[in-house]
Amino acid sequence: MEPDENLNPDSDDLPLRANTNHILVRHYVLDLTIDFDRKVIAGCAVLFLEPRPGGKTGSEEETRSGAVTGDFQAAVLDCCDLDVSKVEEVDVGSVSAMSCLSVEHPPETAGFASLTPQAALIQNLISMPSNLWRQQHQCYSQCSSAPCAQDGNSLPFHTDRWSLQVRKKGAATSQEFPRVLRIFYETRPTGGSVRWTKDQDNRVCVYTAGSPINNRALFPCQEPPVAMSTWQATVRAPSECAVLMSGEEQAVPLKDEDTRFLIWNYHVTMPMPASTFTLAVGHWFRDEELSVTDYSGMVDDGISCSHGDYPCRFTKQPARSQRVIPHRVFAPVCLHQKAQGVVKLLPHCLAAAHTVLGVHPFPRLDVLIVPAGFSSLGMASPHIIFLSQSALDVGSSGRSEKGLSLCGSRLCHEIAHSWFGLVIGAKDWTEEWISEGFATYLEDIIWAQAQKLSLQETAEQSDLKALLRWRRLSDELQNSEQELQILRPNMESTGQVSESGSSMVKHALNPDKTFMQVHYLKGYFLLRFLASQVGEQQFINFFRLFVKKYHGQLILSQVSQQRKDLVRHRWCELVVKHGYTQAYRDVEHFLVHNQAMGVYLYGELMVQEDAEQQALARRCLSLVQEEMDQSARRVVEEMIL
């Protein structure tokens, strides 16, 4: 699955070119300036790299042709529609703040050859414990301003349609490649990652558009989800503009003494895919109503995290009881009145989400009413939600209830993505149903909780939405290409990549897929069915346990054979319990082919005192008794004979 192998330039598959099996970006420092006159974002990106064990480089001709193999040839970054002017290695040895790291925080060098002094410093830096994250980010910031190494000589680089490839003469392995790169570049006005437009007040703005190519036309990055990283960004924008971004703390802008611009600083300490980075700059009006933070929630037991080291909210007691996180709403002035509906609904939706799913993964939330050309009802990113003005349509008094429901349910959908899609993400982009199917199912539960509906009202509302969704799904299945309807288009190869780490996202560039709801609706109906089998409250309890176990990680819908057997066993239990005769053949198949796990099911078949089920148990035993483990056979015979 090499990057350009058999790649048709007109294909609707999106190549992920980054060689993440060779080298990983662990942290980005972005220094950007917004130029509305030229419609470009200019500046530099500083990348802090960590090598992974890899092979030797290929020839320069192979690299320029894009024939990237399993051997390390260059640092390959996902990139398009960017004008890169210079790439240089950064001399971090000249940064005074780094001098203490070599003693205090020894690097983990297992599997690597002896490190150079500069490599050891960077390894120390990226390995700092999470309780020192402020010191770590200060070091990152100072390193990003350090002088160029190699007496000012830049590194050779090459760009093609989908990537930026950086080489260093003499670097035969990823371990010998520079640990810190500084890339100077500008975006293009027509770049696919950002949209330059005007808001509803006819004032200029720019925002990341949720494009299929994600952020590779905003800054050179590693797009595969496995390339989880932290980042910090400095953004210079005209003083009359607000800069909203994925960031854990609300930015307080500073005056740039040399220009009329303001400087905004944001940071993220939770490692996340680069595709989740979000930026919006415009003349947004902020509602002045202060958000109320509510710490009255029930406190879960302490959580033992399974992810890497970062300052996790799931381990902090105040965060676990925080039902409503700090939140703000931004909109054009002309939509201020309509946006009041969002202001009033938001704390109720946040509190309901906490009741259903537990700890809010992120410490704050901004909601931005985006320009009219935004192609979706909403989009969730860390710390920020883009909401379409269509979701604000409360209309006249006759339509106010309908508009309220649309706005509330949409907010709940996007809030649900904080758990499913962001803090728990899909390891393979083609499995977007993990994000959208879960959020679609959970939006109903969270919205019903926010409305404080009775059980009967909740069931009626849920059934009505299920009917409407079924009609939409049926229509799409009849009027779209079958290959676009598959939840896991890569089938058994889902999650697999080439030796270098590159891969393809199947159908990601197909314009029809952008507006399809299949991955939302098929996932929703699967989850709805499972809830109907085990009970909704038990299913919600499962969600909470799932979040506790897998937050901060990437997942696949594929499961091990052992887990599949457990699922089949549970299915057979439900078939027996409810006397679902149409699936008795599943029970027989399980008892014949999973003898080690089937002993308990024989007892279930007999205890129901149902003649058909008891006959099924005896028939299954007769089929396998000659090959059955003798101890298990005696136990079963005591049950049924």
PDB file of C-alpha atoms in Angstrom, residues 166-258:
ATOM      1  CA  VAL A 166      12.574  16.864   3.319  1.00  0.00           C
ATOM      2  CA  ARG A 167      16.038  15.306   3.130  1.00  0.00           C
ATOM      3  CA  LYS A 168      19.346  15.785   4.849  1.00  0.00           C
ATOM      4  CA  LYS A 169      22.584  14.802   3.188  1.00  0.00           C
ATOM      5  CA  GLY A 170      24.221  11.940   5.038  1.00  0.00           C
ATOM      6  CA  ALA A 171      21.100  11.000   7.058  1.00  0.00           C
ATOM      7  CA  ALA A 172      20.813   7.323   6.162  1.00  0.00           C
ATOM      8  CA  THR A 173      18.237   6.445   8.835  1.00  0.00           C
ATOM      9  CA  SER A 174      15.412   8.220  10.593  1.00  0.00           C
ATOM     10  CA  GLN A 175      17.590   8.309  13.741  1.00  0.00           C
ATOM     11  CA  GLU A 176      20.143  10.425  11.870  1.00  0.00           C
ATOM     12  CA  PHE A 177      17.548  12.874  10.590  1.00  0.00           C
ATOM     13  CA  PRO A 178      17.187  16.282  12.322  1.00  0.00           C
ATOM     14  CA  ARG A 179      14.897  16.329  15.347  1.00  0.00           C
ATOM     15  CA  VAL A 180      13.557  19.873  14.791  1.00  0.00           C
ATOM     16  CA  LEU A 181      12.485  21.345  11.447  1.00  0.00           C
ATOM     17  CA  ARG A 182      11.360  24.895  10.697  1.00  0.00           C
ATOM     18  CA  ILE A 183       9.246  25.261   7.567  1.00  0.00           C
ATOM     19  CA  PHE A 184       8.491  28.681   6.075  1.00  0.00           C
ATOM     20  CA  TYR A 185       5.403  28.763   3.877  1.00  0.00           C
ATOM     21  CA  GLU A 186       2.226  30.525   2.765  1.00  0.00           C
ATOM     22  CA  THR A 187      -1.216  29.101   2.137  1.00  0.00           C
ATOM     23  CA  ARG A 188      -2.936  29.769  -1.183  1.00  0.00           C
ATOM     24  CA  PRO A 189      -6.230  31.655  -1.551  1.00  0.00           C
ATOM     25  CA  THR A 190      -7.810  28.590  -3.147  1.00  0.00           C
ATOM     26  CA  GLY A 191      -6.293  26.067  -0.725  1.00  0.00           C
ATOM     27  CA  GLY A 192      -8.759  23.383   0.276  1.00  0.00           C
ATOM     28  CA  SER A 193      -8.208  23.463   4.053  1.00  0.00           C
ATOM     29  CA  VAL A 194      -9.361  27.027   4.699  1.00  0.00           C
ATOM     30  CA  ARG A 195     -12.164  29.133   3.312  1.00  0.00           C
ATOM     31  CA  TRP A 196     -11.903  32.878   2.726  1.00  0.00           C
ATOM     32  CA  THR A 197     -15.361  34.379   2.623  1.00  0.00           C
ATOM     33  CA  LYS A 198     -17.669  36.986   4.173  1.00  0.00           C
ATOM     34  CA  ASP A 199     -19.957  36.508   7.126  1.00  0.00           C
ATOM     35  CA  GLN A 200     -23.648  37.403   7.319  1.00  0.00           C
ATOM     36  CA  ASP A 201     -22.653  41.022   8.125  1.00  0.00           C
ATOM     37  CA  ASN A 202     -20.678  41.110   4.839  1.00  0.00           C
ATOM     38  CA  ARG A 203     -17.352  41.280   6.700  1.00  0.00           C
ATOM     39  CA  VAL A 204     -14.302  39.223   5.765  1.00  0.00           C
ATOM     40  CA  CYS A 205     -13.474  36.057   7.658  1.00  0.00           C
ATOM     41  CA  VAL A 206     -11.544  32.822   7.265  1.00  0.00           C
ATOM     42  CA  TYR A 207     -12.032  29.426   8.842  1.00  0.00           C
ATOM     43  CA  THR A 208     -10.944  25.807   8.495  1.00  0.00           C
ATOM     44  CA  ALA A 209     -13.681  24.278   6.424  1.00  0.00           C
ATOM     45  CA  GLY A 210     -13.728  20.642   7.499  1.00  0.00           C
ATOM     46  CA  SER A 211     -12.435  19.720   4.050  1.00  0.00           C
ATOM     47  CA  PRO A 212     -11.822  16.086   3.039  1.00  0.00           C
ATOM     48  CA  ILE A 213      -8.117  16.953   2.847  1.00  0.00           C
ATOM     49  CA  ASN A 214      -8.242  18.260   6.431  1.00  0.00           C
ATOM     50  CA  ASN A 215      -5.371  20.585   7.412  1.00  0.00           C
ATOM     51  CA  ARG A 216      -2.645  19.734   4.907  1.00  0.00           C
ATOM     52  CA  ALA A 217      -3.371  22.990   3.029  1.00  0.00           C
ATOM     53  CA  LEU A 218      -3.072  24.954   6.294  1.00  0.00           C
ATOM     54  CA  PHE A 219       0.297  23.652   7.492  1.00  0.00           C
ATOM     55  CA  PRO A 220       2.597  20.727   6.576  1.00  0.00           C
ATOM     56  CA  CYS A 221       1.674  17.904   8.916  1.00  0.00           C
ATOM     57  CA  GLN A 222       1.232  14.192   9.387  1.00  0.00           C
ATOM     58  CA  GLU A 223      -2.406  13.455   8.559  1.00  0.00           C
ATOM     59  CA  PRO A 224      -2.774   9.773   9.582  1.00  0.00           C
ATOM     60  CA  PRO A 225      -4.690   9.546  12.875  1.00  0.00           C
ATOM     61  CA  VAL A 226      -1.874   7.508  14.464  1.00  0.00           C
ATOM     62  CA  ALA A 227       0.333  10.615  14.309  1.00  0.00           C
ATOM     63  CA  MET A 228      -1.081  12.024  17.555  1.00  0.00           C
ATOM     64  CA  SER A 229       0.650  15.251  18.600  1.00  0.00           C
ATOM     65  CA  THR A 230       0.321  18.332  20.765  1.00  0.00           C
ATOM     66  CA  TRP A 231       0.583  21.880  19.470  1.00  0.00           C
ATOM     67  CA  GLN A 232       0.829  25.538  20.336  1.00  0.00           C
ATOM     68  CA  ALA A 233       0.095  28.420  18.003  1.00  0.00           C
ATOM     69  CA  THR A 234       0.633  32.158  17.793  1.00  0.00           C
ATOM     70  CA  VAL A 235      -1.750  33.912  15.410  1.00  0.00           C
ATOM     71  CA  ARG A 236      -1.505  37.564  14.367  1.00  0.00           C
ATOM     72  CA  ALA A 237      -4.743  39.069  13.085  1.00  0.00           C
ATOM     73  CA  PRO A 238      -6.239  42.550  12.580  1.00  0.00           C
ATOM     74  CA  SER A 239      -7.132  44.122  15.910  1.00  0.00           C
ATOM     75  CA  GLU A 240     -10.858  44.242  15.155  1.00  0.00           C
ATOM     76  CA  CYS A 241     -10.988  40.461  14.644  1.00  0.00           C
ATOM     77  CA  ALA A 242     -11.398  37.594  17.078  1.00  0.00           C
ATOM     78  CA  VAL A 243      -9.276  34.470  16.675  1.00  0.00           C
ATOM     79  CA  LEU A 244     -10.923  31.227  17.772  1.00  0.00           C
ATOM     80  CA  MET A 245      -8.943  28.022  17.859  1.00  0.00           C
ATOM     81  CA  SER A 246      -8.621  24.577  19.367  1.00  0.00           C
ATOM     82  CA  GLY A 247      -6.968  25.421  22.667  1.00  0.00           C
ATOM     83  CA  GLU A 248      -7.340  24.523  26.313  1.00  0.00           C
ATOM     84  CA  GLU A 249      -7.356  28.060  27.720  1.00  0.00           C
ATOM     85  CA  GLN A 250      -9.218  31.144  26.540  1.00  0.00           C
ATOM     86  CA  ALA A 251      -6.677  33.354  24.824  1.00  0.00           C
ATOM     87  CA  VAL A 252      -6.149  36.931  25.992  1.00  0.00           C
ATOM     88  CA  PRO A 253      -4.857  38.868  22.963  1.00  0.00           C
ATOM     89  CA  LEU A 254      -1.734  41.005  23.189  1.00  0.00           C
ATOM     90  CA  LYS A 255      -0.883  44.065  21.120  1.00  0.00           C
ATOM     91  CA  ASP A 256       1.796  43.677  18.492  1.00  0.00           C
ATOM     92  CA  GLU A 257       3.946  46.779  18.950  1.00  0.00           C
ATOM     93  CA  ASP A 258       5.124  46.713  15.331  1.00  0.00           C
TER      94      ASP A 258
END
